[in-house]
């Protein structure tokens, strides 16, 4: 059964871009690209953000969409960029970081996977949900699980 809160969340899902969360850049990027594609002239906006400036009004629209999906602390750092492409690249650099931070993130996920276990008083559904979230996070970062 759908609650009123669920309906409110669903109805507002199309009205604003997804919010960026720390350590979840790749997921946010994927959701942001889908959000842009769902807007009027979405393909043009997305290509514009990823490539170069074509039209000034399109750049303003793309920049606005990206800025709306940022938490205040990230917005304060990147809001001075005037072009959507520059903004997109700066956010990517800030959130993905260097290859060292990517390796640290992967190590964290592999460690969490190795130590994954049932928690006391946890239902099978909760256990499965936690495990699915972990696998989804690993999949977002293109991490592969190889059999030993």
GROMACS .gro file of C-alpha atoms in nm:
model
  148
    1UNK     CA    1   0.000   0.000   0.000
    2UNK     CA    2   0.133   0.341  -0.098
    3UNK     CA    3   0.141   0.603   0.175
    4UNK     CA    4   0.083   0.974   0.130
    5UNK     CA    5   0.454   1.035   0.193
    6UNK     CA    6   0.545   0.792  -0.087
    7UNK     CA    7   0.308   0.974  -0.323
    8UNK     CA    8   0.457   1.311  -0.231
    9UNK     CA    9   0.808   1.178  -0.291
   10UNK     CA   10   0.707   1.027  -0.624
   11UNK     CA   11   0.522   1.336  -0.740
   12UNK     CA   12   0.816   1.562  -0.655
   13UNK     CA   13   1.075   1.332  -0.809
   14UNK     CA   14   1.040   1.495  -1.149
   15UNK     CA   15   1.031   1.853  -1.023
   16UNK     CA   16   1.388   1.886  -0.902
   17UNK     CA   17   1.722   1.728  -0.986
   18UNK     CA   18   1.869   1.455  -0.764
   19UNK     CA   19   2.077   1.580  -0.472
   20UNK     CA   20   2.447   1.494  -0.472
   21UNK     CA   21   2.561   1.290  -0.171
   22UNK     CA   22   2.920   1.263  -0.056
   23UNK     CA   23   3.091   0.946  -0.181
   24UNK     CA   24   2.805   0.875  -0.424
   25UNK     CA   25   2.913   1.082  -0.725
   26UNK     CA   26   2.882   0.804  -0.984
   27UNK     CA   27   2.528   0.725  -0.874
   28UNK     CA   28   2.438   1.096  -0.874
   29UNK     CA   29   2.590   1.143  -1.219
   30UNK     CA   30   2.382   0.858  -1.357
   31UNK     CA   31   2.062   0.992  -1.197
   32UNK     CA   32   2.143   1.348  -1.312
   33UNK     CA   33   2.190   1.231  -1.670
   34UNK     CA   34   1.852   1.056  -1.658
   35UNK     CA   35   1.695   1.366  -1.504
   36UNK     CA   36   1.835   1.587  -1.782
   37UNK     CA   37   1.717   1.344  -2.050
   38UNK     CA   38   1.367   1.368  -1.903
   39UNK     CA   39   1.359   1.748  -1.939
   40UNK     CA   40   1.246   1.937  -2.247
   41UNK     CA   41   1.537   1.930  -2.497
   42UNK     CA   42   1.708   1.687  -2.259
   43UNK     CA   43   1.946   1.524  -2.506
   44UNK     CA   44   2.068   1.865  -2.620
   45UNK     CA   45   2.118   1.979  -2.258
   46UNK     CA   46   2.308   1.663  -2.165
   47UNK     CA   47   2.533   1.681  -2.471
   48UNK     CA   48   2.589   2.046  -2.396
   49UNK     CA   49   2.700   1.973  -2.039
   50UNK     CA   50   2.931   1.692  -2.144
   51UNK     CA   51   3.082   1.866  -2.448
   52UNK     CA   52   3.106   2.237  -2.520
   53UNK     CA   53   2.893   2.549  -2.515
   54UNK     CA   54   2.658   2.584  -2.813
   55UNK     CA   55   2.397   2.840  -2.712
   56UNK     CA   56   2.402   3.076  -2.417
   57UNK     CA   57   2.040   3.010  -2.311
   58UNK     CA   58   2.099   2.634  -2.316
   59UNK     CA   59   2.413   2.678  -2.105
   60UNK     CA   60   2.222   2.877  -1.845
   61UNK     CA   61   1.953   2.607  -1.830
   62UNK     CA   62   2.208   2.325  -1.800
   63UNK     CA   63   2.410   2.512  -1.537
   64UNK     CA   64   2.094   2.579  -1.338
   65UNK     CA   65   1.989   2.212  -1.343
   66UNK     CA   66   2.331   2.098  -1.222
   67UNK     CA   67   2.355   2.364  -0.948
   68UNK     CA   68   2.010   2.274  -0.813
   69UNK     CA   69   2.127   1.920  -0.743
   70UNK     CA   70   2.420   2.022  -0.524
   71UNK     CA   71   2.435   2.039  -0.144
   72UNK     CA   72   2.528   2.385  -0.006
   73UNK     CA   73   2.891   2.297   0.072
   74UNK     CA   74   2.960   2.178  -0.285
   75UNK     CA   75   2.756   2.463  -0.436
   76UNK     CA   76   2.975   2.716  -0.252
   77UNK     CA   77   3.288   2.567  -0.408
   78UNK     CA   78   3.170   2.541  -0.770
   79UNK     CA   79   2.911   2.818  -0.814
   80UNK     CA   80   3.167   3.056  -0.966
   81UNK     CA   81   3.194   2.845  -1.283
   82UNK     CA   82   2.998   3.012  -1.561
   83UNK     CA   83   2.976   2.728  -1.813
   84UNK     CA   84   2.800   2.396  -1.760
   85UNK     CA   85   3.091   2.190  -1.896
   86UNK     CA   86   3.340   2.353  -1.656
   87UNK     CA   87   3.096   2.306  -1.369
   88UNK     CA   88   3.037   1.939  -1.457
   89UNK     CA   89   3.412   1.868  -1.475
   90UNK     CA   90   3.484   2.048  -1.146
   91UNK     CA   91   3.214   1.852  -0.964
   92UNK     CA   92   3.351   1.530  -1.110
   93UNK     CA   93   3.702   1.615  -0.991
   94UNK     CA   94   3.578   1.713  -0.645
   95UNK     CA   95   3.363   1.406  -0.594
   96UNK     CA   96   3.561   1.133  -0.766
   97UNK     CA   97   3.896   1.264  -0.661
   98UNK     CA   98   4.218   1.102  -0.765
   99UNK     CA   99   4.280   0.739  -0.845
  100UNK     CA  100   4.404   0.699  -0.486
  101UNK     CA  101   4.063   0.789  -0.342
  102UNK     CA  102   3.900   0.552  -0.591
  103UNK     CA  103   4.129   0.274  -0.470
  104UNK     CA  104   4.047   0.358  -0.109
  105UNK     CA  105   3.675   0.343  -0.189
  106UNK     CA  106   3.715   0.007  -0.362
  107UNK     CA  107   3.916  -0.130  -0.069
  108UNK     CA  108   3.642  -0.014   0.166
  109UNK     CA  109   3.375  -0.194  -0.039
  110UNK     CA  110   3.581  -0.515  -0.070
  111UNK     CA  111   3.647  -0.509   0.304
  112UNK     CA  112   3.278  -0.453   0.376
  113UNK     CA  113   3.193  -0.742   0.142
  114UNK     CA  114   3.444  -0.974   0.312
  115UNK     CA  115   3.308  -0.890   0.657
  116UNK     CA  116   2.942  -0.894   0.555
  117UNK     CA  117   2.741  -1.099   0.804
  118UNK     CA  118   2.399  -1.138   0.960
  119UNK     CA  119   2.326  -0.881   1.232
  120UNK     CA  120   2.146  -0.983   1.549
  121UNK     CA  121   1.764  -0.942   1.529
  122UNK     CA  122   1.785  -0.864   1.157
  123UNK     CA  123   1.512  -1.005   0.935
  124UNK     CA  124   1.595  -1.193   0.617
  125UNK     CA  125   1.446  -0.902   0.420
  126UNK     CA  126   1.672  -0.649   0.599
  127UNK     CA  127   1.976  -0.874   0.546
  128UNK     CA  128   1.897  -0.906   0.176
  129UNK     CA  129   1.836  -0.531   0.144
  130UNK     CA  130   2.174  -0.445   0.303
  131UNK     CA  131   2.348  -0.698   0.081
  132UNK     CA  132   2.174  -0.564  -0.230
  133UNK     CA  133   2.279  -0.207  -0.144
  134UNK     CA  134   2.640  -0.317  -0.106
  135UNK     CA  135   2.639  -0.503  -0.438
  136UNK     CA  136   2.471  -0.207  -0.607
  137UNK     CA  137   2.735   0.032  -0.473
  138UNK     CA  138   3.008  -0.200  -0.595
  139UNK     CA  139   2.840  -0.225  -0.934
  140UNK     CA  140   2.820   0.156  -0.963
  141UNK     CA  141   3.200   0.168  -0.935
  142UNK     CA  142   3.239  -0.121  -1.184
  143UNK     CA  143   3.390  -0.348  -0.922
  144UNK     CA  144   3.401  -0.716  -1.010
  145UNK     CA  145   3.370  -1.007  -0.771
  146UNK     CA  146   3.587  -1.294  -0.883
  147UNK     CA  147   3.552  -1.647  -0.754
  148UNK     CA  148   3.845  -1.779  -0.556
   0.00000   0.00000   0.00000
